[in-house]
Tab-separated table of N, CA and C in Angstrom:
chain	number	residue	atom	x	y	z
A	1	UNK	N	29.974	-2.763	23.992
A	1	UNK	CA	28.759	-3.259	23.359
A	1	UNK	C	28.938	-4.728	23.007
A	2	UNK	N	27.678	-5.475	23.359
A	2	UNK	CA	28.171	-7.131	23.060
A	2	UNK	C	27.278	-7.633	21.376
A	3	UNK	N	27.673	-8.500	21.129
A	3	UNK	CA	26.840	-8.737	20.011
A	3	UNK	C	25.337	-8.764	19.838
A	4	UNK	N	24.496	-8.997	20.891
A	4	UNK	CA	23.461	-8.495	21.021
A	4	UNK	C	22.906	-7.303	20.411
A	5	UNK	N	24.146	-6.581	20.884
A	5	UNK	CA	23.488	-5.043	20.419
A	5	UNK	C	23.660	-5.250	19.094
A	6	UNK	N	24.978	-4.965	18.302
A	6	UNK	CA	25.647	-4.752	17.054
A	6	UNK	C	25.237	-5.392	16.377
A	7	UNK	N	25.220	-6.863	16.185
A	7	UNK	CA	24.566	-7.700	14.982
A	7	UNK	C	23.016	-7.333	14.558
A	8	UNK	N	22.222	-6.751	15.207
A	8	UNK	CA	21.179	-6.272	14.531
A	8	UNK	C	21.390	-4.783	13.917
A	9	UNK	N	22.282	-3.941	14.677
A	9	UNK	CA	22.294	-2.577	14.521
A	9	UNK	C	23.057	-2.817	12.688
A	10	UNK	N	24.017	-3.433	12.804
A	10	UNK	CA	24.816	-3.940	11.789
A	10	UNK	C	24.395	-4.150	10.368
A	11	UNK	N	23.410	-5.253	10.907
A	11	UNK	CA	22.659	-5.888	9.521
A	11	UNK	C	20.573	-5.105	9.019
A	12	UNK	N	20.508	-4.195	10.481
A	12	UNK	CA	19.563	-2.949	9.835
A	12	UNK	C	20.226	-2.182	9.125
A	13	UNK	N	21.423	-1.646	9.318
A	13	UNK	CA	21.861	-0.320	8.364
A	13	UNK	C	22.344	-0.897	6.867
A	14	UNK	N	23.197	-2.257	6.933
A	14	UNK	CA	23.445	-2.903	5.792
A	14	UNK	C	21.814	-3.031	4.975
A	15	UNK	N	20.512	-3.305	5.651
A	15	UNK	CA	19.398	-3.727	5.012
A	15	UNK	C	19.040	-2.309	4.382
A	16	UNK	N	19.106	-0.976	4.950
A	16	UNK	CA	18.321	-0.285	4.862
A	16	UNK	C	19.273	0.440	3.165
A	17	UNK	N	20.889	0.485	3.821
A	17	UNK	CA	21.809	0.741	2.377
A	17	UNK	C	21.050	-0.116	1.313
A	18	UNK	N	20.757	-1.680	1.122
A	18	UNK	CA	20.177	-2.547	-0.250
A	18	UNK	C	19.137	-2.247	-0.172
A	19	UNK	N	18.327	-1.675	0.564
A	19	UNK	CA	16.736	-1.027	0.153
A	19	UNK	C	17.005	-0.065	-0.832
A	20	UNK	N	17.950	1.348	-0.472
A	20	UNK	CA	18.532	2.234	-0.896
A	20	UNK	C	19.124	1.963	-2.436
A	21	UNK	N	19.765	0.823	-2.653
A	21	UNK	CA	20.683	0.701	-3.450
A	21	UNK	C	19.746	-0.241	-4.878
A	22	UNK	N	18.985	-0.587	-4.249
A	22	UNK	CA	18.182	-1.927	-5.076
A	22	UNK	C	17.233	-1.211	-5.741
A	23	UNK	N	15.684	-0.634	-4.768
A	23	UNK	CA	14.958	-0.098	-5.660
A	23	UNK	C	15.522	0.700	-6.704
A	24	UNK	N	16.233	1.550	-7.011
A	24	UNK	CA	16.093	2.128	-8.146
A	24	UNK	C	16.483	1.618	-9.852
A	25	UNK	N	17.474	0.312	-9.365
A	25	UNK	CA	17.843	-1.058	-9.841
A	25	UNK	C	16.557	-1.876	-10.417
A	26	UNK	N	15.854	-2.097	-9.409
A	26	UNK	CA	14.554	-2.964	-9.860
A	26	UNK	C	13.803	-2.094	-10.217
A	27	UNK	N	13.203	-1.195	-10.072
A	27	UNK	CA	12.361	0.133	-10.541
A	27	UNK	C	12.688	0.441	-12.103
A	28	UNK	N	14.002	0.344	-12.624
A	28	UNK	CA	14.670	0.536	-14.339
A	28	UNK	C	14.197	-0.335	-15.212
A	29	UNK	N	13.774	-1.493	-14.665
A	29	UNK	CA	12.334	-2.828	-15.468
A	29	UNK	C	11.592	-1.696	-16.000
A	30	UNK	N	10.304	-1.300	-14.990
A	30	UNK	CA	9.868	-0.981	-14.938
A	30	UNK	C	9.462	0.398	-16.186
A	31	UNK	N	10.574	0.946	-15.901
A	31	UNK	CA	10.833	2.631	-16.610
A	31	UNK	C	11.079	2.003	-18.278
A	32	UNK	N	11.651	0.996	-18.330
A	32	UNK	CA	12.040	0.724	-19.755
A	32	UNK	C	10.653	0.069	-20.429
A	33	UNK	N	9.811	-0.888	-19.879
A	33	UNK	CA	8.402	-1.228	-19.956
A	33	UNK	C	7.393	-0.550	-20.382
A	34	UNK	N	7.168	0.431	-19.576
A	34	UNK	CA	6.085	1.653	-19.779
A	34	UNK	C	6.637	2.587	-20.723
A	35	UNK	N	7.670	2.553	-21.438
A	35	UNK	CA	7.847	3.522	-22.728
A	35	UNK	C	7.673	4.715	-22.420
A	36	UNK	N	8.100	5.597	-23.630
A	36	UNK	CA	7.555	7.050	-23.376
A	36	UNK	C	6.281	7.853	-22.401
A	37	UNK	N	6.479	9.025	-21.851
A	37	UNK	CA	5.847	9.853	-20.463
A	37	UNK	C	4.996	10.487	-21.667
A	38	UNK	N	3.529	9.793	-22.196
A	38	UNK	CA	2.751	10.954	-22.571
A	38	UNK	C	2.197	12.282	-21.913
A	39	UNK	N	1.666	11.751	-20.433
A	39	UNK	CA	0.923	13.035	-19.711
A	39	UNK	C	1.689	12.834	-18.363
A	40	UNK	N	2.659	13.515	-18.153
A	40	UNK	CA	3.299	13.629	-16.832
A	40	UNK	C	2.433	13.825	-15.711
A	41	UNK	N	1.644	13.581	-14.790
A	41	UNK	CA	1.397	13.963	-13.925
A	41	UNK	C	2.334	14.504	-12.159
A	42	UNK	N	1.121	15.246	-11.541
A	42	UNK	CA	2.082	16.143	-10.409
A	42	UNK	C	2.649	15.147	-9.292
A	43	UNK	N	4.350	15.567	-9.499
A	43	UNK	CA	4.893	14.215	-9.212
A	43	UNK	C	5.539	14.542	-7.527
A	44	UNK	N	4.897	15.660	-6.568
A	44	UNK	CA	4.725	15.929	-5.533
A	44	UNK	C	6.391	16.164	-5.328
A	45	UNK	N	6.812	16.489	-3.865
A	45	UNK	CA	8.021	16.847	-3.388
A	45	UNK	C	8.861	15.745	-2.591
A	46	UNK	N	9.932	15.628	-3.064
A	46	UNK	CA	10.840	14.032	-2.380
A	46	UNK	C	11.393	14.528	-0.871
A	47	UNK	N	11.160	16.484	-0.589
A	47	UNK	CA	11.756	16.323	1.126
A	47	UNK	C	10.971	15.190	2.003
A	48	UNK	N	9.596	14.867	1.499
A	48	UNK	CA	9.623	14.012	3.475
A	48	UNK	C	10.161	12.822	3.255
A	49	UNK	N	10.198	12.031	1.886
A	49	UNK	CA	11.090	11.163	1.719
A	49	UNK	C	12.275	10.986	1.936
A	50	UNK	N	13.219	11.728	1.781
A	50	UNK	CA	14.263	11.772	2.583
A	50	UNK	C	14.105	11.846	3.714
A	51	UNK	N	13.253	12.860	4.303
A	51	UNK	CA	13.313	12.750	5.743
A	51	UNK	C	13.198	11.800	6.796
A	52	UNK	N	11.662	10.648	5.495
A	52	UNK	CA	11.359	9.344	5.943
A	52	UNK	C	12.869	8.840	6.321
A	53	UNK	N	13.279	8.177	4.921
A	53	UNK	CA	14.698	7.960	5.210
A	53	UNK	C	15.365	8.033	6.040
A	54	UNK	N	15.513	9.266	6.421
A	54	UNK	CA	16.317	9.478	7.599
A	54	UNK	C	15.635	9.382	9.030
A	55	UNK	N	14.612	9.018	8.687
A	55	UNK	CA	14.151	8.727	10.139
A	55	UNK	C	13.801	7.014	10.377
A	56	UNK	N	13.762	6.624	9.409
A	56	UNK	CA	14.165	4.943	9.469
A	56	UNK	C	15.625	4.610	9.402
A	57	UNK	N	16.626	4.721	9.304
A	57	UNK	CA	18.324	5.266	9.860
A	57	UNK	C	18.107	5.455	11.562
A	58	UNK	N	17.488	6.005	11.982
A	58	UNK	CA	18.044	6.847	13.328
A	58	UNK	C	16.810	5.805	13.867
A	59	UNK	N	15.733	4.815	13.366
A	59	UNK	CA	15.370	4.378	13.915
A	59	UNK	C	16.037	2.828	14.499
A	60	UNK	N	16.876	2.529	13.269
A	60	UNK	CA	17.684	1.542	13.026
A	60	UNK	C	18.483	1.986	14.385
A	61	UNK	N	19.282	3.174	14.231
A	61	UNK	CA	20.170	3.031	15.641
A	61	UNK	C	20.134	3.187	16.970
A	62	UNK	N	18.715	3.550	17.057
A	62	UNK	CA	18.014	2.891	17.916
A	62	UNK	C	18.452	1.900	18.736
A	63	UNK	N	18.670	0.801	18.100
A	63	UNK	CA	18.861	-0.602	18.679
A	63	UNK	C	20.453	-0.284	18.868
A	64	UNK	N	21.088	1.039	18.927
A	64	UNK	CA	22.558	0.688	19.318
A	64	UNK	C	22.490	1.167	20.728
A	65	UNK	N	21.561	1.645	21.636
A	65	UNK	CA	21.524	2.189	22.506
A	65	UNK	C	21.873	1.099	23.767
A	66	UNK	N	21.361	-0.199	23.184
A	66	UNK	CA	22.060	-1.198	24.184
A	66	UNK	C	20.849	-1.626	25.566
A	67	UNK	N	20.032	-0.876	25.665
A	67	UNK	CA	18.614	-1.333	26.511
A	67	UNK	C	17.775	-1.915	26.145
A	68	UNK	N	17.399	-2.469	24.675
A	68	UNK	CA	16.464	-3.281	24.366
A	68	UNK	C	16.867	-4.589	24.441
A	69	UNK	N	16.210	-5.876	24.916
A	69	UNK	CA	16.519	-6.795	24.377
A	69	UNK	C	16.587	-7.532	22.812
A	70	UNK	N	17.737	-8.427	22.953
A	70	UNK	CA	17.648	-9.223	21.447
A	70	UNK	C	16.339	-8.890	20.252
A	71	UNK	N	15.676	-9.495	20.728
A	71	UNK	CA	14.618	-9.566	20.053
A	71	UNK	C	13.892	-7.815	19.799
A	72	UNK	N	13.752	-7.137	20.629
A	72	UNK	CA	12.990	-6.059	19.993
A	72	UNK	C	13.976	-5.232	19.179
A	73	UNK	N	15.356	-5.032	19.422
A	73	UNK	CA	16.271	-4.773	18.817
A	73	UNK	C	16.006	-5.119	16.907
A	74	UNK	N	16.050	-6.652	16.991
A	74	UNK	CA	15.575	-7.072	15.832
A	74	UNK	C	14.593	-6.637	15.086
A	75	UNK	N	13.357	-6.853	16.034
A	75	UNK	CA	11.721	-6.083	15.599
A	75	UNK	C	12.307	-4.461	15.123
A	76	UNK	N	12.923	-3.942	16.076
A	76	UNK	CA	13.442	-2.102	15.846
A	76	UNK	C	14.134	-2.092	14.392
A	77	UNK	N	14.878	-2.758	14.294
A	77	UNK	CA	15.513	-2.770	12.890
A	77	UNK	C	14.930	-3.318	11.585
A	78	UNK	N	14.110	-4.193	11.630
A	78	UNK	CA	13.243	-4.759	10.458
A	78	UNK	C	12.322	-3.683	10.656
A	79	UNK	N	11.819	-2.904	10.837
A	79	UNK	CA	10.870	-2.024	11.277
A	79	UNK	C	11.418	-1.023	10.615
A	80	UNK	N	12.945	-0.616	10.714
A	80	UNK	CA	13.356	0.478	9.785
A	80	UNK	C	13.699	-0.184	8.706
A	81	UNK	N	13.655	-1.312	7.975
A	81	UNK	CA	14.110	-1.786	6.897
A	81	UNK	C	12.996	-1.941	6.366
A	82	UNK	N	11.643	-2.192	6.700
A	82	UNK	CA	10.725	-1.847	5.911
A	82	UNK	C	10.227	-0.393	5.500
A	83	UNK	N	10.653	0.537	6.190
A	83	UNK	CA	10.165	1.327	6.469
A	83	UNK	C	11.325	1.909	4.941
A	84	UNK	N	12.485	2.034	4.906
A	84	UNK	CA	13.306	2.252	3.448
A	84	UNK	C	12.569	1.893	2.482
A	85	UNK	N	12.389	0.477	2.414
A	85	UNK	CA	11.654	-0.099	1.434
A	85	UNK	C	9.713	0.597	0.717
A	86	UNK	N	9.578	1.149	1.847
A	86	UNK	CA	8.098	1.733	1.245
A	86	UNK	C	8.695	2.456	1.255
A	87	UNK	N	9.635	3.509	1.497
A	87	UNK	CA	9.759	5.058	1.648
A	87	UNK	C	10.838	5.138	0.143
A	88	UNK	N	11.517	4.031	-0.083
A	88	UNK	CA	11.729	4.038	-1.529
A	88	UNK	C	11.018	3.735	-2.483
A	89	UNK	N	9.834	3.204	-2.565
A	89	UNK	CA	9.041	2.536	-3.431
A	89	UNK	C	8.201	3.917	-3.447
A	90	UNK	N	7.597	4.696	-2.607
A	90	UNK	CA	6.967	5.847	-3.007
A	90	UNK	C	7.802	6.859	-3.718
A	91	UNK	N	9.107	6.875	-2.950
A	91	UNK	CA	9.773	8.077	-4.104
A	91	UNK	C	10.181	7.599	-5.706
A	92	UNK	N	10.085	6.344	-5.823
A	92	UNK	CA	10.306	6.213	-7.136
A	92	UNK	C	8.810	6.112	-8.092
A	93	UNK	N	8.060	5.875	-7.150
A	93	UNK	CA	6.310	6.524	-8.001
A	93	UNK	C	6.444	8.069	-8.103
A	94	UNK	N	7.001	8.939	-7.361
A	94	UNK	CA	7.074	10.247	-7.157
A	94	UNK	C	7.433	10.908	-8.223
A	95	UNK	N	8.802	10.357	-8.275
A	95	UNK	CA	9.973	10.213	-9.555
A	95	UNK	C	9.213	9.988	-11.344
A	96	UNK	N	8.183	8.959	-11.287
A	96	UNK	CA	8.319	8.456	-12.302
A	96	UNK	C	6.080	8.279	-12.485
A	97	UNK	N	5.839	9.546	-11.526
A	97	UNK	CA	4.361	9.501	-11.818
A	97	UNK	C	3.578	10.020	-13.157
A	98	UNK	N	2.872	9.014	-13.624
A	98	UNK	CA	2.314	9.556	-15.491
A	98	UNK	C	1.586	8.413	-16.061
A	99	UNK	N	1.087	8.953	-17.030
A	99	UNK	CA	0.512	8.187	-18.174
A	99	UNK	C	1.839	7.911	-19.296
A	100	UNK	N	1.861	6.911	-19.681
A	100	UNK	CA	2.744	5.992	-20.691
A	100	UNK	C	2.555	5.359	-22.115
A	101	UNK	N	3.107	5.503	-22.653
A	101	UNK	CA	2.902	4.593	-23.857
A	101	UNK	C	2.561	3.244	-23.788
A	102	UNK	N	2.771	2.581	-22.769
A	102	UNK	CA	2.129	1.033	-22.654
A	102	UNK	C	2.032	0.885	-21.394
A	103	UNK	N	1.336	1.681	-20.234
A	103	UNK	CA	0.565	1.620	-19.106
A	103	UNK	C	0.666	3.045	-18.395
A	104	UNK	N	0.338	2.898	-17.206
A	104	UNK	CA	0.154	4.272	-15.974
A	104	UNK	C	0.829	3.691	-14.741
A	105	UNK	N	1.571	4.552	-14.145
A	105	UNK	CA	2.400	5.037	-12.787
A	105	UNK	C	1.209	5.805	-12.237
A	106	UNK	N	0.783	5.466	-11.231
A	106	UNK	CA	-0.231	6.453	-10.281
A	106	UNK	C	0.765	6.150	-8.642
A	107	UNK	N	0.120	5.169	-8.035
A	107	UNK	CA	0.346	4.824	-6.818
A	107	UNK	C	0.350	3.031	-7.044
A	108	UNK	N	1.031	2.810	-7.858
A	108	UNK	CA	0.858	0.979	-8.146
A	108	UNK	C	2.477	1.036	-8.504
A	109	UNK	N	2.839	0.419	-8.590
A	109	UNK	CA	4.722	0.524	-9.246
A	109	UNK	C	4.108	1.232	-10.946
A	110	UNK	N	3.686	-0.292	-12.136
A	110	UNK	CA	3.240	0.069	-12.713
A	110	UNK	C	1.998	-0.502	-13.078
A	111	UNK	N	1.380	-0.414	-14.260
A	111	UNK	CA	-0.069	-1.106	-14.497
A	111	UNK	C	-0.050	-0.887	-16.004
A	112	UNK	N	0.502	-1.892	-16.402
A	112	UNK	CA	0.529	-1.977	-18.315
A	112	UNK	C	-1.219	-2.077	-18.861
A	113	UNK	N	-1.362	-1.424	-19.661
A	113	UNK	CA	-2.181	-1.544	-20.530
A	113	UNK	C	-2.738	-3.597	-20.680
A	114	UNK	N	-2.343	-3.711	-21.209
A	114	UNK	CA	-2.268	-5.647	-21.543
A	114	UNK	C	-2.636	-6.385	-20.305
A	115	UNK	N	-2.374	-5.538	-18.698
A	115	UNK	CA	-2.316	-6.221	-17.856
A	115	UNK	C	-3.886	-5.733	-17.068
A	116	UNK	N	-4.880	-4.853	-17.846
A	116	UNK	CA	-5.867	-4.666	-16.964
A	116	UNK	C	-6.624	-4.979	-17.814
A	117	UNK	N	-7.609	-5.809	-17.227
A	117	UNK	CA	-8.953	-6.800	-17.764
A	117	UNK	C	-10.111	-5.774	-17.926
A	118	UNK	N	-10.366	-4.998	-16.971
A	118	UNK	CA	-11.860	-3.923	-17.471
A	118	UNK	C	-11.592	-2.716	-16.240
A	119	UNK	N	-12.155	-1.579	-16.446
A	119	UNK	CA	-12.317	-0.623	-15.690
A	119	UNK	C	-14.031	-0.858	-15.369
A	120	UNK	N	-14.425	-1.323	-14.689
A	120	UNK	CA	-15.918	-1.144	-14.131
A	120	UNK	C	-16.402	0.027	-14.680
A	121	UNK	N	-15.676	1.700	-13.892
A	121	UNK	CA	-16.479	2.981	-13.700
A	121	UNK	C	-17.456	2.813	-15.605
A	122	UNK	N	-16.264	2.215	-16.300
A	122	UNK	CA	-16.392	2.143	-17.927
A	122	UNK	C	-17.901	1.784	-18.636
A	123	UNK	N	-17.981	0.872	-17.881
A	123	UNK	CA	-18.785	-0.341	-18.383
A	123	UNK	C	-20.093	0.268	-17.872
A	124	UNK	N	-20.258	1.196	-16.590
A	124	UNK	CA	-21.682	1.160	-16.040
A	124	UNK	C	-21.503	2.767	-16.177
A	125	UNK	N	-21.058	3.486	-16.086
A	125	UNK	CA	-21.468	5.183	-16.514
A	125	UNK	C	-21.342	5.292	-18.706
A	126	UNK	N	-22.110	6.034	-18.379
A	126	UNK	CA	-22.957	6.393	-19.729
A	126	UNK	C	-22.213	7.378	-20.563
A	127	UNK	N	-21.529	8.206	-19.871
A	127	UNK	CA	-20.509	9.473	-20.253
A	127	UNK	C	-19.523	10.119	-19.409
A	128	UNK	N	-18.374	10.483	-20.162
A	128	UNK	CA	-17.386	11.429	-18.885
A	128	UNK	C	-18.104	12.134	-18.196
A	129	UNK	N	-19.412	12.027	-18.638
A	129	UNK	CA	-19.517	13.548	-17.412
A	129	UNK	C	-20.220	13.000	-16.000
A	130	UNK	N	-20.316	11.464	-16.137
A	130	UNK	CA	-20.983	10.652	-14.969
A	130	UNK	C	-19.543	10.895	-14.065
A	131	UNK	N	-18.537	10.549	-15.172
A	131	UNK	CA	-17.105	10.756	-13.736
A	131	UNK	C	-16.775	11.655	-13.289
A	132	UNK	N	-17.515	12.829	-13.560
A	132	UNK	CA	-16.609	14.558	-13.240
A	132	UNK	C	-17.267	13.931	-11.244
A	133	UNK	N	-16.388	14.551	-10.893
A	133	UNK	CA	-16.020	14.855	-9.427
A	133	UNK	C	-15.581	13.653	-8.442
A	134	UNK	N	-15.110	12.631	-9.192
A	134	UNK	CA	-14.549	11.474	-8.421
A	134	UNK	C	-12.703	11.894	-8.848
A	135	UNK	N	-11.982	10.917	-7.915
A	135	UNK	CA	-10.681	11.249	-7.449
A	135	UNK	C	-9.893	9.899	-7.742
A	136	UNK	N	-11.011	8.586	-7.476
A	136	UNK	CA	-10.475	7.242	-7.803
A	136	UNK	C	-10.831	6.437	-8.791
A	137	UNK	N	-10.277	5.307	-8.929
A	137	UNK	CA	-10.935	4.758	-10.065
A	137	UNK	C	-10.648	3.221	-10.044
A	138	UNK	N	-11.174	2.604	-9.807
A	138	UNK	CA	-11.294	0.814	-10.180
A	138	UNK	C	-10.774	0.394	-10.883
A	139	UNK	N	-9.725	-0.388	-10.817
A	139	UNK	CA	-9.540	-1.487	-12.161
A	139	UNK	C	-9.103	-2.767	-11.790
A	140	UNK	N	-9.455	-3.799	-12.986
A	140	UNK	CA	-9.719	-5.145	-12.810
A	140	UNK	C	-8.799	-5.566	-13.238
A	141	UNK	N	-7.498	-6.344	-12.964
A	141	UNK	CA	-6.163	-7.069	-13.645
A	141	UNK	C	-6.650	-8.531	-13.843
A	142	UNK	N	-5.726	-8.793	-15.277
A	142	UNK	CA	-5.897	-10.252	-15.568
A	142	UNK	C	-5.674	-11.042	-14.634
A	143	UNK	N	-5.312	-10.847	-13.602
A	143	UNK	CA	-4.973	-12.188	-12.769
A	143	UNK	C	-6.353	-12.016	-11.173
A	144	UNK	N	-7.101	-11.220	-11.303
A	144	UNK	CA	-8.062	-11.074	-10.914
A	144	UNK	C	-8.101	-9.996	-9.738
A	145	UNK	N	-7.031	-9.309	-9.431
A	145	UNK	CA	-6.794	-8.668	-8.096
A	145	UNK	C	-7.327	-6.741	-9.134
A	146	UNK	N	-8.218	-6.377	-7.598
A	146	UNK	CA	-8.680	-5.269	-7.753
A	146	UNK	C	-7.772	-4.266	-7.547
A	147	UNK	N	-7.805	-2.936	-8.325
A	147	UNK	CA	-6.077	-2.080	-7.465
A	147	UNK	C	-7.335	-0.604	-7.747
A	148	UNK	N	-6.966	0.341	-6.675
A	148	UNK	CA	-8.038	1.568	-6.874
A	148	UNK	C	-6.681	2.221	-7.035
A	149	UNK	N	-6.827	3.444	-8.180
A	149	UNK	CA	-6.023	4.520	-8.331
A	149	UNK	C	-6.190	5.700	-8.058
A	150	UNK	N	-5.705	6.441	-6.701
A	150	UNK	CA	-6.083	7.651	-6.182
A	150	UNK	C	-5.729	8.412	-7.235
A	151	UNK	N	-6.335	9.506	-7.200
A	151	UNK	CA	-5.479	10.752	-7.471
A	151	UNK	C	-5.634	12.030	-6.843
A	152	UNK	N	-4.699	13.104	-7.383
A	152	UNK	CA	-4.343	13.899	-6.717
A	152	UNK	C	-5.929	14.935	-6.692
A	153	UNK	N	-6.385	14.621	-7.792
A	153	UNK	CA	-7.416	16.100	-7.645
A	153	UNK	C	-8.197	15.364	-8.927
A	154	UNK	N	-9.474	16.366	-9.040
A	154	UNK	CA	-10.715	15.797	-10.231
A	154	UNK	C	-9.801	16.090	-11.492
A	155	UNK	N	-9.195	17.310	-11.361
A	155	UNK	CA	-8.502	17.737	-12.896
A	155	UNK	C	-7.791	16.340	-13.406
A	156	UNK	N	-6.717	16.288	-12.298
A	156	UNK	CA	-5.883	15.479	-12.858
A	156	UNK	C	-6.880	13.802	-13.221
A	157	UNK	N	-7.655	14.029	-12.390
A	157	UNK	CA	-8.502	12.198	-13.396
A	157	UNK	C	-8.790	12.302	-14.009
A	158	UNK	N	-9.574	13.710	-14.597
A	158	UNK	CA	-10.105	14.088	-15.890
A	158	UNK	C	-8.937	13.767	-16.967
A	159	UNK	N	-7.813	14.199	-16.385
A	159	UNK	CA	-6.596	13.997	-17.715
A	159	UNK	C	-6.333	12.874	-18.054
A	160	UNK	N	-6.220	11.764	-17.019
A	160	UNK	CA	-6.009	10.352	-17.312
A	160	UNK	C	-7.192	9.830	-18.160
A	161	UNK	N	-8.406	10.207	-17.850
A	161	UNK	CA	-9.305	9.241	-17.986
A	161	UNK	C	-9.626	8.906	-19.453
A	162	UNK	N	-9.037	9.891	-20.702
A	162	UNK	CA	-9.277	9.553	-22.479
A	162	UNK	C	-8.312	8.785	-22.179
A	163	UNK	N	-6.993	8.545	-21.390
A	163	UNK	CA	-5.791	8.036	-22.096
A	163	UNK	C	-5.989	6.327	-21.720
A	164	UNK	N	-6.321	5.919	-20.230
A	164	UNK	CA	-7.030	5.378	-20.096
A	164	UNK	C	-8.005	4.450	-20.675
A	165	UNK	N	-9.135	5.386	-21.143
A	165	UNK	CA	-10.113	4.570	-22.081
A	165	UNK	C	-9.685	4.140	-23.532
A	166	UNK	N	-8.456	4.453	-23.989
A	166	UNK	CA	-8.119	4.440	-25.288
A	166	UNK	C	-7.222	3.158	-25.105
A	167	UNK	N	-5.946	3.414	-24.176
A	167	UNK	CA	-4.824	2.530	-23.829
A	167	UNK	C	-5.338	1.092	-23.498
A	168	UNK	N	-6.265	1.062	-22.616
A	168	UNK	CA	-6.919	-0.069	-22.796
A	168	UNK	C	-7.615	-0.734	-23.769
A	169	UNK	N	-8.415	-0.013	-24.817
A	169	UNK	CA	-8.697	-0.875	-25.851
A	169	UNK	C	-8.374	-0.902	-26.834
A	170	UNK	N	-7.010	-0.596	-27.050
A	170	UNK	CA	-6.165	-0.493	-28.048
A	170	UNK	C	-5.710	-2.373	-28.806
């Protein structure tokens, strides 16, 4: 095998180990920030994540097979190094999905209280019961960027949505 092959195969598996090794490192900000788990929400199952995992690994070695050129080799391996990187960033929302003492974990890393400017749905429905059967929800951050928060089911928005309206205008 000439360096062609190896120096990418090399420095994908080294990338995909500090994907591995980092998020949960940079993610501990985070966990110490948002304070106490008032309403845990359903924090789904980590097998396909691993599996992701392991299928961005075997995509990485890929490029040891020695038929691609330089370059897609490269593309093949940044391709599994991003691919760690979201596939760790979802399992640690997975890990750490809820309502908080000073913000919410949905599908955002996090979203502090202090850091969201208005909920729209808020401002223009009249009562919870305008929100019964929606799943998402709008919100407006101080720095002006829109973020929608899925969720899993109506129940579970119903549960967020006092903690929500309170946490924010606290």
């Amino acid at each position: 095998m000439n360096a062609y092959v190896v120096l990418p195969a090399v420095l994908g598996f080294a990338g995909c180990f500090s994907v591995m090794v980092s998020v949960p490192l940079r993610s501990k900000k985070y966990v110490v920030k948002a304070g106490k788990c008032v309403l845990p929400l359903r924090r789904g199952n980590a097998l396909a994540a691993k599996l992701s995992f392991l299928t961005c690994v075997l995509l990485v070695s890929l490029s040891l097979l020695g038929r691609l050129s330089f370059l897609i080799n490269c593309i093949v391996c940044a391709t599994g190094i991003l691919g760690c990187e979201i596939t760790a960033r979802s399992l640690f929302i997975k890990k750490f999905k809820g309502v908080y003492e000073n913000g919410i974990f949905i599908n955002y890393p996090f979203i502090s209280y202090d850091d969201i400017y208005s909920i729209p749905a808020f401002l223009w429905e009249d009562s919870a019961e305008a929100l019964k059967g929606k799943t998402s929800l709008q919100i407006v951050l101080n720095n002006g960027k829109n973020i929608t928060l899925f969720f899993e089911s109506e129940e579970e928005f119903s549960k967020v949505i006092p903690y929500l309206s309170t946490g924010v205008h606290r």
